[in-house]
PDB file of C-alpha atoms in Angstrom:
ATOM      1  CA  MET A   1      12.361 -19.242  13.781  1.00 39.00           C
ATOM      2  CA  ASN A   2      12.922 -21.712  10.064  1.00 43.00           C
ATOM      3  CA  THR A   3      16.149 -22.850   9.498  1.00 44.00           C
ATOM      4  CA  TYR A   4      16.559 -22.556   6.123  1.00 53.00           C
ATOM      5  CA  ARG A   5      15.864 -18.764   5.768  1.00 64.00           C
ATOM      6  CA  GLY A   6      15.645 -17.555   9.299  1.00 85.00           C
ATOM      7  CA  LEU A   7      12.031 -17.279   9.062  1.00 92.00           C
ATOM      8  CA  GLU A   8       9.816 -15.497  10.829  1.00 93.00           C
ATOM      9  CA  GLU A   9       6.604 -16.771  12.607  1.00 94.00           C
ATOM     10  CA  TYR A  10       4.165 -13.401  11.811  1.00 95.00           C
ATOM     11  CA  LEU A  11       4.984 -10.252  10.146  1.00 95.00           C
ATOM     12  CA  ARG A  12       2.705  -8.185  11.849  1.00 95.00           C
ATOM     13  CA  ILE A  13       1.608  -5.435   9.382  1.00 95.00           C
ATOM     14  CA  GLY A  14       0.162  -2.426  11.124  1.00 95.00           C
ATOM     15  CA  PHE A  15      -2.420  -0.710   9.055  1.00 94.00           C
ATOM     16  CA  VAL A  16      -3.833   3.006   9.114  1.00 91.00           C
ATOM     17  CA  GLN A  17      -7.223   4.088   7.153  1.00 87.00           C
ATOM     18  CA  SER A  18      -6.700   7.375   6.974  1.00 80.00           C
ATOM     19  CA  VAL A  19      -9.990   8.838   5.437  1.00 79.00           C
ATOM     20  CA  VAL A  20      -7.961  11.547   2.356  1.00 63.00           C
ATOM     21  CA  ASP A  21      -8.835  14.608   2.134  1.00 51.00           C
ATOM     22  CA  CYS A  22      -9.088  16.239  -1.413  1.00 45.00           C
ATOM     23  CA  GLU A  23      -6.899  19.185   0.765  1.00 43.00           C
ATOM     24  CA  TYR A  24      -4.416  18.393  -1.097  1.00 44.00           C
ATOM     25  CA  ALA A  25      -5.059  15.195  -3.205  1.00 48.00           C
ATOM     26  CA  TRP A  26      -7.218  16.244  -6.286  1.00 50.00           C
ATOM     27  CA  CYS A  27      -8.354  12.982  -6.659  1.00 42.00           C
ATOM     28  CA  LYS A  28     -11.219  13.038  -4.067  1.00 37.00           C
ATOM     29  CA  PRO A  29     -13.812  12.444  -4.487  1.00 34.00           C
ATOM     30  CA  ARG A  30     -14.139  10.861  -7.466  1.00 34.00           C
ATOM     31  CA  PRO A  31     -14.593  12.081 -10.595  1.00 34.00           C
ATOM     32  CA  THR A  32     -16.260  14.869  -9.588  1.00 36.00           C
ATOM     33  CA  ILE A  33     -13.665  17.785  -9.031  1.00 39.00           C
ATOM     34  CA  ASN A  34     -14.395  20.568  -7.949  1.00 42.00           C
ATOM     35  CA  MET A  35     -12.165  23.411 -10.314  1.00 42.00           C
ATOM     36  CA  LYS A  36     -12.003  25.848  -7.649  1.00 46.00           C
ATOM     37  CA  LYS A  37     -10.315  23.672  -4.868  1.00 48.00           C
ATOM     38  CA  TRP A  38      -8.447  22.597  -6.939  1.00 50.00           C
ATOM     39  CA  VAL A  39      -7.432  26.484  -8.184  1.00 48.00           C
ATOM     40  CA  LYS A  40      -5.900  26.467  -4.788  1.00 49.00           C
ATOM     41  CA  ILE A  41      -3.825  23.004  -4.262  1.00 51.00           C
ATOM     42  CA  LYS A  42      -1.874  24.015  -7.528  1.00 52.00           C
ATOM     43  CA  ALA A  43      -1.084  26.926  -6.164  1.00 51.00           C
ATOM     44  CA  TRP A  44       0.369  24.961  -3.163  1.00 52.00           C
ATOM     45  CA  GLN A  45       1.881  22.630  -4.816  1.00 54.00           C
ATOM     46  CA  ASP A  46       3.623  24.988  -7.319  1.00 54.00           C
ATOM     47  CA  ILE A  47       4.984  26.617  -4.095  1.00 49.00           C
ATOM     48  CA  LYS A  48       6.155  22.987  -2.941  1.00 53.00           C
ATOM     49  CA  LYS A  49       7.696  22.433  -6.014  1.00 56.00           C
ATOM     50  CA  ASP A  50      10.712  22.482  -4.718  1.00 50.00           C
ATOM     51  CA  PHE A  51       9.973  19.748  -2.771  1.00 48.00           C
ATOM     52  CA  ALA A  52       9.475  17.618  -4.857  1.00 46.00           C
ATOM     53  CA  ILE A  53      11.012  14.046  -5.101  1.00 44.00           C
TER      54      ILE A  53
ATOM     55  CA  MET B   1      -4.863  24.519   8.854  1.00 37.00           C
ATOM     56  CA  GLY B   2      -5.367  21.516   6.543  1.00 46.00           C
ATOM     57  CA  GLU B   3      -2.075  20.305   6.114  1.00 49.00           C
ATOM     58  CA  ASP B   4      -1.812  20.479   9.985  1.00 52.00           C
ATOM     59  CA  LYS B   5      -5.325  18.149  10.454  1.00 60.00           C
ATOM     60  CA  GLY B   6      -3.451  15.512   7.867  1.00 66.00           C
ATOM     61  CA  LEU B   7      -1.010  15.163   9.705  1.00 71.00           C
ATOM     62  CA  ALA B   8      -1.714  14.930  13.095  1.00 77.00           C
ATOM     63  CA  ARG B   9      -4.384  11.870  11.452  1.00 78.00           C
ATOM     64  CA  TYR B  10      -1.442   9.771  10.838  1.00 81.00           C
ATOM     65  CA  LYS B  11       0.552  10.980  14.377  1.00 85.00           C
ATOM     66  CA  LYS B  12      -2.579   9.863  15.911  1.00 86.00           C
ATOM     67  CA  GLY B  13      -2.997   6.255  13.675  1.00 89.00           C
ATOM     68  CA  PHE B  14       1.416   5.470  14.787  1.00 90.00           C
ATOM     69  CA  CYS B  15       0.293   6.711  18.287  1.00 88.00           C
ATOM     70  CA  ASN B  16      -2.404   4.115  18.481  1.00 87.00           C
ATOM     71  CA  LEU B  17      -0.636   1.495  16.921  1.00 88.00           C
ATOM     72  CA  SER B  18       3.071   2.152  18.946  1.00 83.00           C
ATOM     73  CA  GLY B  19       0.968   1.928  22.160  1.00 76.00           C
ATOM     74  CA  ASP B  20       0.011  -1.515  21.141  1.00 67.00           C
ATOM     75  CA  ARG B  21       2.492  -4.425  23.928  1.00 74.00           C
ATOM     76  CA  GLU B  22       3.392  -6.171  19.999  1.00 85.00           C
ATOM     77  CA  LYS B  23       4.086  -2.875  17.411  1.00 90.00           C
ATOM     78  CA  PRO B  24       4.220  -3.659  13.085  1.00 95.00           C
ATOM     79  CA  HIS B  25       6.561  -5.218  11.316  1.00 95.00           C
ATOM     80  CA  ILE B  26       5.397  -2.236   8.997  1.00 96.00           C
ATOM     81  CA  VAL B  27       2.372   0.504   8.280  1.00 96.00           C
ATOM     82  CA  VAL B  28       0.260   1.035   5.517  1.00 96.00           C
ATOM     83  CA  LEU B  29      -0.811   3.836   4.286  1.00 94.00           C
ATOM     84  CA  PRO B  30      -3.802   4.508   1.296  1.00 92.00           C
ATOM     85  CA  GLU B  31      -2.502   5.417  -1.699  1.00 90.00           C
ATOM     86  CA  LEU B  32      -2.420   9.784  -1.942  1.00 86.00           C
ATOM     87  CA  THR B  33      -2.368   9.937   1.463  1.00 85.00           C
ATOM     88  CA  VAL B  34       0.897  11.736   2.371  1.00 85.00           C
ATOM     89  CA  SER B  35       1.935  15.136   1.057  1.00 80.00           C
ATOM     90  CA  ASN B  36       5.825  15.135  -0.698  1.00 79.00           C
ATOM     91  CA  CYS B  37       6.713  18.223   2.390  1.00 77.00           C
ATOM     92  CA  TYR B  38       5.065  15.596   4.689  1.00 83.00           C
ATOM     93  CA  ILE B  39       7.343  12.554   4.159  1.00 87.00           C
ATOM     94  CA  LYS B  40      10.583  13.643   6.579  1.00 88.00           C
ATOM     95  CA  HIS B  41       7.428  13.640   8.924  1.00 89.00           C
ATOM     96  CA  LEU B  42       6.877  10.716   8.093  1.00 91.00           C
ATOM     97  CA  LYS B  43      10.654   9.304   8.504  1.00 94.00           C
ATOM     98  CA  GLU B  44      10.373  10.851  12.167  1.00 93.00           C
ATOM     99  CA  LEU B  45       7.233   8.286  12.613  1.00 92.00           C
ATOM    100  CA  SER B  46       8.825   5.551  11.443  1.00 94.00           C
ATOM    101  CA  LYS B  47      12.566   6.189  13.488  1.00 94.00           C
ATOM    102  CA  VAL B  48       9.949   6.924  16.713  1.00 91.00           C
ATOM    103  CA  ILE B  49       7.760   3.321  16.010  1.00 92.00           C
ATOM    104  CA  ASN B  50      10.796   1.405  14.450  1.00 92.00           C
ATOM    105  CA  SER B  51       8.770   0.007  11.894  1.00 94.00           C
ATOM    106  CA  VAL B  52       9.333   0.027   7.475  1.00 95.00           C
ATOM    107  CA  VAL B  53       6.405   2.492   6.462  1.00 96.00           C
ATOM    108  CA  ILE B  54       4.370   2.046   3.221  1.00 96.00           C
ATOM    109  CA  ALA B  55       2.118   4.898   2.225  1.00 94.00           C
ATOM    110  CA  GLY B  56       0.580   6.141  -1.099  1.00 92.00           C
ATOM    111  CA  LEU B  57       1.895   9.769  -1.848  1.00 88.00           C
ATOM    112  CA  ASP B  58      -0.094  13.270  -3.379  1.00 84.00           C
ATOM    113  CA  PHE B  59       0.513  13.394  -7.494  1.00 86.00           C
ATOM    114  CA  GLN B  60       3.740  15.248  -8.268  1.00 85.00           C
ATOM    115  CA  VAL B  61       3.802  17.502 -11.604  1.00 83.00           C
ATOM    116  CA  ASN B  62       7.086  16.594 -13.552  1.00 83.00           C
ATOM    117  CA  ALA B  63       8.991  18.695 -16.341  1.00 83.00           C
ATOM    118  CA  GLY B  64       6.259  18.858 -19.235  1.00 85.00           C
ATOM    119  CA  ASN B  65       2.933  18.778 -17.196  1.00 85.00           C
ATOM    120  CA  LYS B  66       3.789  14.475 -16.439  1.00 88.00           C
ATOM    121  CA  VAL B  67       2.197  13.320 -13.759  1.00 88.00           C
ATOM    122  CA  SER B  68       3.195  10.239 -11.489  1.00 89.00           C
ATOM    123  CA  ASN B  69       1.388   8.551  -8.578  1.00 91.00           C
ATOM    124  CA  LYS B  70       4.241   7.178  -5.646  1.00 92.00           C
ATOM    125  CA  ALA B  71       4.265   5.587  -2.873  1.00 95.00           C
ATOM    126  CA  VAL B  72       6.905   5.583  -0.130  1.00 94.00           C
ATOM    127  CA  VAL B  73       8.963   2.943   1.423  1.00 95.00           C
ATOM    128  CA  VAL B  74      10.188   4.331   4.259  1.00 95.00           C
ATOM    129  CA  ILE B  75      13.175   1.782   6.411  1.00 94.00           C
ATOM    130  CA  PRO B  76      14.075   2.784  10.085  1.00 95.00           C
ATOM    131  CA  ASN B  77      18.540   1.737  10.555  1.00 94.00           C
ATOM    132  CA  ASN B  78      17.424  -0.436  12.937  1.00 93.00           C
ATOM    133  CA  TRP B  79      14.912  -2.663  11.929  1.00 92.00           C
ATOM    134  CA  THR B  80      13.279  -5.573  13.439  1.00 87.00           C
ATOM    135  CA  ASN B  81      16.440  -5.000  16.254  1.00 86.00           C
ATOM    136  CA  THR B  82      15.283  -3.965  19.581  1.00 84.00           C
ATOM    137  CA  GLN B  83      17.699  -0.677  19.308  1.00 89.00           C
ATOM    138  CA  ARG B  84      15.831   2.763  18.744  1.00 89.00           C
ATOM    139  CA  SER B  85      16.226   3.771  14.719  1.00 93.00           C
ATOM    140  CA  THR B  86      18.227   7.128  13.614  1.00 94.00           C
ATOM    141  CA  ARG B  87      17.831   7.245  10.811  1.00 94.00           C
ATOM    142  CA  THR B  88      15.719   6.246   7.481  1.00 94.00           C
ATOM    143  CA  SER B  89      16.470   5.285   3.924  1.00 93.00           C
ATOM    144  CA  CYS B  90      13.901   5.950   1.104  1.00 93.00           C
ATOM    145  CA  ILE B  91      12.405   3.829  -1.955  1.00 92.00           C
ATOM    146  CA  TYR B  92       9.971   4.917  -3.731  1.00 93.00           C
ATOM    147  CA  PHE B  93       7.593   2.627  -6.585  1.00 94.00           C
ATOM    148  CA  GLY B  94       4.976   4.490  -8.990  1.00 94.00           C
ATOM    149  CA  LYS B  95       1.893   2.823 -10.408  1.00 95.00           C
ATOM    150  CA  THR B  96       1.943   1.804 -13.977  1.00 94.00           C
ATOM    151  CA  HIS B  97      -1.154   1.806 -14.944  1.00 94.00           C
ATOM    152  CA  PHE B  98      -3.723   4.593 -13.894  1.00 94.00           C
ATOM    153  CA  SER B  99      -7.372   4.288 -13.389  1.00 90.00           C
ATOM    154  CA  ASN B 100      -9.581   5.689 -16.379  1.00 89.00           C
ATOM    155  CA  GLU B 101     -10.767   8.672 -13.796  1.00 85.00           C
ATOM    156  CA  GLU B 102      -7.426  10.300 -13.261  1.00 87.00           C
ATOM    157  CA  LEU B 103      -7.081  10.448 -17.134  1.00 89.00           C
ATOM    158  CA  GLU B 104     -10.570  11.938 -16.851  1.00 86.00           C
ATOM    159  CA  LEU B 105      -9.197  14.189 -14.399  1.00 83.00           C
ATOM    160  CA  PHE B 106      -6.375  15.105 -16.702  1.00 85.00           C
ATOM    161  CA  LYS B 107      -7.651  15.706 -19.997  1.00 87.00           C
ATOM    162  CA  LYS B 108     -10.413  18.516 -17.170  1.00 84.00           C
ATOM    163  CA  LEU B 109      -7.607  19.581 -16.808  1.00 82.00           C
ATOM    164  CA  ASN B 110      -6.300  20.453 -20.337  1.00 87.00           C
ATOM    165  CA  THR B 111      -9.777  21.564 -21.338  1.00 87.00           C
ATOM    166  CA  HIS B 112     -10.130  24.229 -18.172  1.00 83.00           C
ATOM    167  CA  TYR B 113      -6.739  25.372 -17.451  1.00 81.00           C
ATOM    168  CA  LYS B 114      -5.204  24.720 -21.060  1.00 85.00           C
ATOM    169  CA  PRO B 115      -1.314  24.338 -19.973  1.00 85.00           C
ATOM    170  CA  LYS B 116       1.156  24.592 -22.796  1.00 88.00           C
ATOM    171  CA  ASP B 117       2.589  21.459 -21.819  1.00 88.00           C
ATOM    172  CA  LYS B 118      -0.786  19.409 -21.679  1.00 91.00           C
ATOM    173  CA  TYR B 119      -0.632  17.425 -17.953  1.00 88.00           C
ATOM    174  CA  SER B 120      -0.305  13.268 -18.930  1.00 90.00           C
ATOM    175  CA  HIS B 121       0.150  10.506 -16.254  1.00 92.00           C
ATOM    176  CA  LEU B 122       4.198   9.270 -16.362  1.00 92.00           C
ATOM    177  CA  PRO B 123       3.696   5.762 -15.291  1.00 93.00           C
ATOM    178  CA  ASP B 124       6.364   3.509 -13.963  1.00 92.00           C
ATOM    179  CA  HIS B 125       6.850   0.586 -15.597  1.00 90.00           C
ATOM    180  CA  VAL B 126       9.074  -1.426 -12.945  1.00 89.00           C
ATOM    181  CA  ASN B 127       7.990  -4.667 -10.455  1.00 90.00           C
ATOM    182  CA  TYR B 128       8.929  -4.219  -7.207  1.00 92.00           C
ATOM    183  CA  ILE B 129      10.669  -7.104  -5.090  1.00 93.00           C
ATOM    184  CA  ILE B 130      10.843  -6.411  -1.670  1.00 93.00           C
ATOM    185  CA  ASP B 131      13.208  -8.820   0.178  1.00 92.00           C
ATOM    186  CA  ALA B 132      12.331  -7.783   3.704  1.00 92.00           C
ATOM    187  CA  GLY B 133      14.801 -10.448   5.153  1.00 90.00           C
ATOM    188  CA  PRO B 134      12.878 -12.905   7.730  1.00 92.00           C
ATOM    189  CA  PHE B 135       9.742 -11.238   7.062  1.00 94.00           C
ATOM    190  CA  GLY B 136       9.725 -12.943   3.203  1.00 93.00           C
ATOM    191  CA  ASN B 137       9.112 -10.751  -0.003  1.00 94.00           C
ATOM    192  CA  ILE B 138       6.458  -9.189  -0.666  1.00 95.00           C
ATOM    193  CA  GLY B 139       5.826  -7.582  -3.830  1.00 95.00           C
ATOM    194  CA  VAL B 140       3.333  -3.345  -4.246  1.00 95.00           C
ATOM    195  CA  ALA B 141       1.474  -2.260  -6.236  1.00 96.00           C
ATOM    196  CA  ILE B 142      -0.911   1.269  -5.975  1.00 96.00           C
ATOM    197  CA  CYS B 143      -4.341   0.648  -6.775  1.00 93.00           C
ATOM    198  CA  SER B 144      -5.400  -0.594 -10.536  1.00 93.00           C
ATOM    199  CA  ASP B 145      -2.290  -2.131 -10.985  1.00 95.00           C
ATOM    200  CA  PHE B 146      -4.216  -4.681  -8.463  1.00 95.00           C
ATOM    201  CA  PHE B 147      -5.944  -5.329 -11.899  1.00 94.00           C
ATOM    202  CA  ASP B 148      -2.433  -6.018 -13.735  1.00 92.00           C
ATOM    203  CA  ILE B 149      -2.969  -9.360 -14.501  1.00 92.00           C
ATOM    204  CA  GLU B 150       0.840  -9.421 -15.670  1.00 90.00           C
ATOM    205  CA  ARG B 151       2.224  -7.874 -12.195  1.00 92.00           C
ATOM    206  CA  PHE B 152       0.928 -11.396 -10.651  1.00 94.00           C
ATOM    207  CA  VAL B 153       2.748 -13.340 -13.571  1.00 92.00           C
ATOM    208  CA  ILE B 154       6.154 -11.988 -11.949  1.00 91.00           C
ATOM    209  CA  TYR B 155       5.322 -11.970  -8.831  1.00 94.00           C
ATOM    210  CA  LYS B 156       3.982 -15.762  -8.561  1.00 94.00           C
ATOM    211  CA  GLY B 157       6.509 -18.042  -7.290  1.00 94.00           C
ATOM    212  CA  LYS B 158       8.735 -14.905  -5.618  1.00 93.00           C
ATOM    213  CA  ILE B 159       6.509 -13.647  -3.195  1.00 95.00           C
ATOM    214  CA  HIS B 160       5.754 -14.092   0.351  1.00 96.00           C
ATOM    215  CA  HIS B 161       2.954 -11.607   0.129  1.00 97.00           C
ATOM    216  CA  MET B 162       1.634  -8.954  -1.645  1.00 97.00           C
ATOM    217  CA  ILE B 163       0.609  -5.706  -0.635  1.00 97.00           C
ATOM    218  CA  VAL B 164      -1.307  -2.746  -1.908  1.00 97.00           C
ATOM    219  CA  ILE B 165      -2.975   1.022  -1.354  1.00 96.00           C
ATOM    220  CA  SER B 166      -5.073   2.414  -2.860  1.00 93.00           C
ATOM    221  CA  ASN B 167      -8.084   5.301  -3.174  1.00 89.00           C
ATOM    222  CA  ASN B 168     -10.780   2.737  -4.238  1.00 88.00           C
ATOM    223  CA  MET B 169     -14.669   3.053  -4.582  1.00 88.00           C
ATOM    224  CA  ASP B 170     -14.868  -0.332  -6.064  1.00 91.00           C
ATOM    225  CA  THR B 171     -14.122  -2.227  -2.780  1.00 93.00           C
ATOM    226  CA  ASN B 172     -16.301  -5.644  -3.510  1.00 94.00           C
ATOM    227  CA  SER B 173     -14.478  -6.170  -6.558  1.00 94.00           C
ATOM    228  CA  TYR B 174     -11.149  -5.710  -4.349  1.00 96.00           C
ATOM    229  CA  TYR B 175     -12.457  -8.355  -2.567  1.00 95.00           C
ATOM    230  CA  PHE B 176     -12.752 -10.788  -4.745  1.00 96.00           C
ATOM    231  CA  LEU B 177      -9.594 -10.372  -6.767  1.00 96.00           C
ATOM    232  CA  ALA B 178      -7.501 -10.315  -3.072  1.00 97.00           C
ATOM    233  CA  GLU B 179      -9.098 -13.957  -2.806  1.00 96.00           C
ATOM    234  CA  ALA B 180      -8.527 -15.002  -6.083  1.00 97.00           C
ATOM    235  CA  ILE B 181      -4.881 -13.346  -6.156  1.00 97.00           C
ATOM    236  CA  ALA B 182      -3.831 -15.158  -2.754  1.00 97.00           C
ATOM    237  CA  ARG B 183      -4.626 -18.240  -3.995  1.00 96.00           C
ATOM    238  CA  LEU B 184      -3.908 -17.485  -8.343  1.00 96.00           C
ATOM    239  CA  VAL B 185       0.020 -16.393  -6.623  1.00 97.00           C
ATOM    240  CA  PHE B 186      -0.466 -18.113  -3.058  1.00 97.00           C
ATOM    241  CA  CYS B 187       1.110 -15.400  -1.072  1.00 97.00           C
ATOM    242  CA  ASN B 188      -0.633 -13.479   1.372  1.00 98.00           C
ATOM    243  CA  VAL B 189      -3.004 -10.490  -0.178  1.00 98.00           C
ATOM    244  CA  VAL B 190      -2.987  -7.130   1.806  1.00 98.00           C
ATOM    245  CA  ILE B 191      -5.285  -3.980   1.126  1.00 97.00           C
ATOM    246  CA  CYS B 192      -4.884  -0.782   2.348  1.00 95.00           C
ATOM    247  CA  ASN B 193      -7.726   1.679   1.175  1.00 93.00           C
ATOM    248  CA  THR B 194      -8.648   5.300   1.850  1.00 89.00           C
ATOM    249  CA  GLY B 195     -10.825   6.081   4.799  1.00 88.00           C
ATOM    250  CA  TYR B 196     -13.505   7.266   2.381  1.00 86.00           C
ATOM    251  CA  TYR B 197     -14.091   4.471   1.069  1.00 89.00           C
ATOM    252  CA  GLY B 198     -13.530   1.404   3.240  1.00 91.00           C
ATOM    253  CA  ASP B 199     -12.777  -1.773   3.284  1.00 93.00           C
ATOM    254  CA  SER B 200      -9.192  -2.847   3.854  1.00 95.00           C
ATOM    255  CA  ILE B 201      -8.478  -6.218   4.296  1.00 96.00           C
ATOM    256  CA  ALA B 202      -6.248  -8.582   4.724  1.00 97.00           C
ATOM    257  CA  PHE B 203      -6.053 -12.437   3.867  1.00 97.00           C
ATOM    258  CA  SER B 204      -3.953 -15.912   3.902  1.00 97.00           C
ATOM    259  CA  PRO B 205      -4.713 -18.210   1.881  1.00 97.00           C
ATOM    260  CA  TYR B 206      -5.826 -20.590   4.917  1.00 97.00           C
ATOM    261  CA  ARG B 207      -7.195 -23.619   4.414  1.00 95.00           C
ATOM    262  CA  GLU B 208     -10.413 -23.204   6.743  1.00 95.00           C
ATOM    263  CA  PRO B 209     -12.748 -20.610   5.372  1.00 95.00           C
ATOM    264  CA  PHE B 210     -12.935 -18.425   8.751  1.00 95.00           C
ATOM    265  CA  LYS B 211      -9.579 -17.763   9.709  1.00 96.00           C
ATOM    266  CA  ARG B 212      -9.038 -16.887   5.293  1.00 96.00           C
ATOM    267  CA  ILE B 213      -9.742 -12.846   6.557  1.00 97.00           C
ATOM    268  CA  ILE B 214      -7.202 -11.799   9.011  1.00 97.00           C
ATOM    269  CA  TYR B 215      -8.828  -8.361   9.049  1.00 96.00           C
ATOM    270  CA  ARG B 216     -11.827  -6.485   6.604  1.00 96.00           C
ATOM    271  CA  HIS B 217     -12.582  -3.325   7.590  1.00 94.00           C
ATOM    272  CA  GLN B 218     -15.157  -2.214   5.727  1.00 93.00           C
ATOM    273  CA  GLY B 219     -17.608   1.416   6.791  1.00 92.00           C
ATOM    274  CA  GLN B 220     -16.960   4.060   4.534  1.00 89.00           C
ATOM    275  CA  GLN B 221     -15.452   7.492   5.914  1.00 88.00           C
ATOM    276  CA  LEU B 222     -13.992   5.992   8.783  1.00 90.00           C
ATOM    277  CA  PHE B 223     -10.714   6.390  10.570  1.00 90.00           C
ATOM    278  CA  SER B 224      -9.360   3.169  11.863  1.00 91.00           C
ATOM    279  CA  SER B 225      -6.095   1.059  13.302  1.00 92.00           C
ATOM    280  CA  GLN B 226      -5.228  -2.026  13.686  1.00 93.00           C
ATOM    281  CA  VAL B 227      -2.199  -4.172  13.736  1.00 95.00           C
ATOM    282  CA  VAL B 228      -2.379  -7.808  12.437  1.00 95.00           C
ATOM    283  CA  SER B 229      -0.578 -10.786  11.826  1.00 96.00           C
ATOM    284  CA  LEU B 230       0.898 -12.954   8.674  1.00 97.00           C
ATOM    285  CA  PRO B 231       1.462 -16.212   8.488  1.00 97.00           C
ATOM    286  CA  VAL B 232       5.625 -16.582   7.411  1.00 96.00           C
ATOM    287  CA  VAL B 233       6.944 -19.490   7.963  1.00 95.00           C
ATOM    288  CA  SER B 234       4.199 -21.603   7.972  1.00 95.00           C
ATOM    289  CA  LEU B 235       3.470 -20.006   4.004  1.00 96.00           C
ATOM    290  CA  ASP B 236       6.629 -20.280   3.370  1.00 95.00           C
ATOM    291  CA  GLU B 237       6.863 -24.571   4.627  1.00 94.00           C
ATOM    292  CA  ALA B 238       3.576 -24.487   2.075  1.00 95.00           C
ATOM    293  CA  GLN B 239       5.382 -23.040  -0.970  1.00 96.00           C
ATOM    294  CA  ARG B 240       8.604 -24.866  -0.512  1.00 93.00           C
ATOM    295  CA  ASN B 241       6.553 -28.266  -0.466  1.00 92.00           C
ATOM    296  CA  PRO B 242       3.473 -27.912  -2.202  1.00 90.00           C
ATOM    297  CA  THR B 243       2.714 -31.539  -2.521  1.00 89.00           C
ATOM    298  CA  SER B 244       3.820 -32.226   1.654  1.00 88.00           C
ATOM    299  CA  PRO B 245       2.744 -28.641   2.805  1.00 89.00           C
ATOM    300  CA  PRO B 246       2.632 -27.921   6.881  1.00 91.00           C
ATOM    301  CA  SER B 247      -0.288 -30.106   8.353  1.00 91.00           C
ATOM    302  CA  ASP B 248      -2.348 -29.209  11.866  1.00 89.00           C
ATOM    303  CA  ASN B 249      -4.260 -31.946  13.585  1.00 87.00           C
ATOM    304  CA  GLY B 250      -3.588 -33.873   9.957  1.00 88.00           C
ATOM    305  CA  LYS B 251      -5.003 -31.240   8.161  1.00 90.00           C
ATOM    306  CA  SER B 252      -3.077 -28.929   5.858  1.00 93.00           C
ATOM    307  CA  ILE B 253      -2.773 -25.694   7.005  1.00 96.00           C
ATOM    308  CA  PHE B 254      -3.505 -23.209   3.888  1.00 96.00           C
ATOM    309  CA  LYS B 255      -5.210 -23.852   0.646  1.00 95.00           C
ATOM    310  CA  SER B 256      -3.377 -26.763  -2.521  1.00 94.00           C
ATOM    311  CA  ALA B 257      -1.060 -23.920  -4.190  1.00 95.00           C
ATOM    312  CA  PRO B 258      -2.403 -23.130  -7.323  1.00 95.00           C
ATOM    313  CA  PRO B 259      -1.181 -25.075 -10.418  1.00 92.00           C
ATOM    314  CA  GLY B 260       2.139 -25.592 -11.822  1.00 90.00           C
ATOM    315  CA  TYR B 261       2.825 -23.100  -8.568  1.00 94.00           C
ATOM    316  CA  ILE B 262       6.924 -23.007  -8.642  1.00 92.00           C
ATOM    317  CA  ARG B 263       9.079 -21.596  -6.110  1.00 91.00           C
ATOM    318  CA  HIS B 264      11.100 -19.136  -7.267  1.00 85.00           C
ATOM    319  CA  ILE B 265      12.884 -17.599  -4.218  1.00 79.00           C
TER     320      ILE B 265
END
């Protein structure tokens, strides 16, 4: 421990490198867009709009 | 079904991390990973593992079809304590500069749907520095904001770690930029890219070349979870005393601070 700021020796970072799936992210795979899929996602977004931040 | 599958993936990653003897202090997930309705699940996972979680959220459509790209930072109330956390608090930060692919996407949507209010991007012009107490200060960016040089002018001398979450296919450019930023801002750089494209990186400005890449996971369409340790106290000392940095066996541990480097913390 450092007395100056009480810093720790190390910061442990955990990576969760998930494979983003376009089922709920609009933009993958970029730049090709499957409009059918987009319609499905848009509908889902509308339903969930109330939950959005 | 899709949602359940996605949630199962994060849970699997969190299970892997919580099984480690040394749990992570901060868990990072890539850009656009978590659906907005799953933030509550993310909070639960954060409480269970007792770690801060930084995760990219799905696009959010605001009034007038203004679309924002945000990330959430979930902080459990007993973070760094041994006690179990019972509640969490959240802060959000957004993307300032949208990528050309995103802008192209909005154009295509406007052409296809001809909405009354055209889809357009809603930039977040705020640069955040997260004070992580004993772990130093953390700068954050989402994907293409990593190329925003003004951000690093602001961050230079003020942060110990730079965390970038991305959904980026140009993995090599990000690697080279990680090295450049680690030297120019004189901090650790963490890039968590989507497993679809791969190449998540943790980079530290060590003097010895073999030490600099703390973690790099290359290869596309791969799920992975890993805990890595970034130096804090030694880097802080090097930042505070650029002319007499900490040494090991007479050799400086870190590369020299960039010319004109002044600590502002």
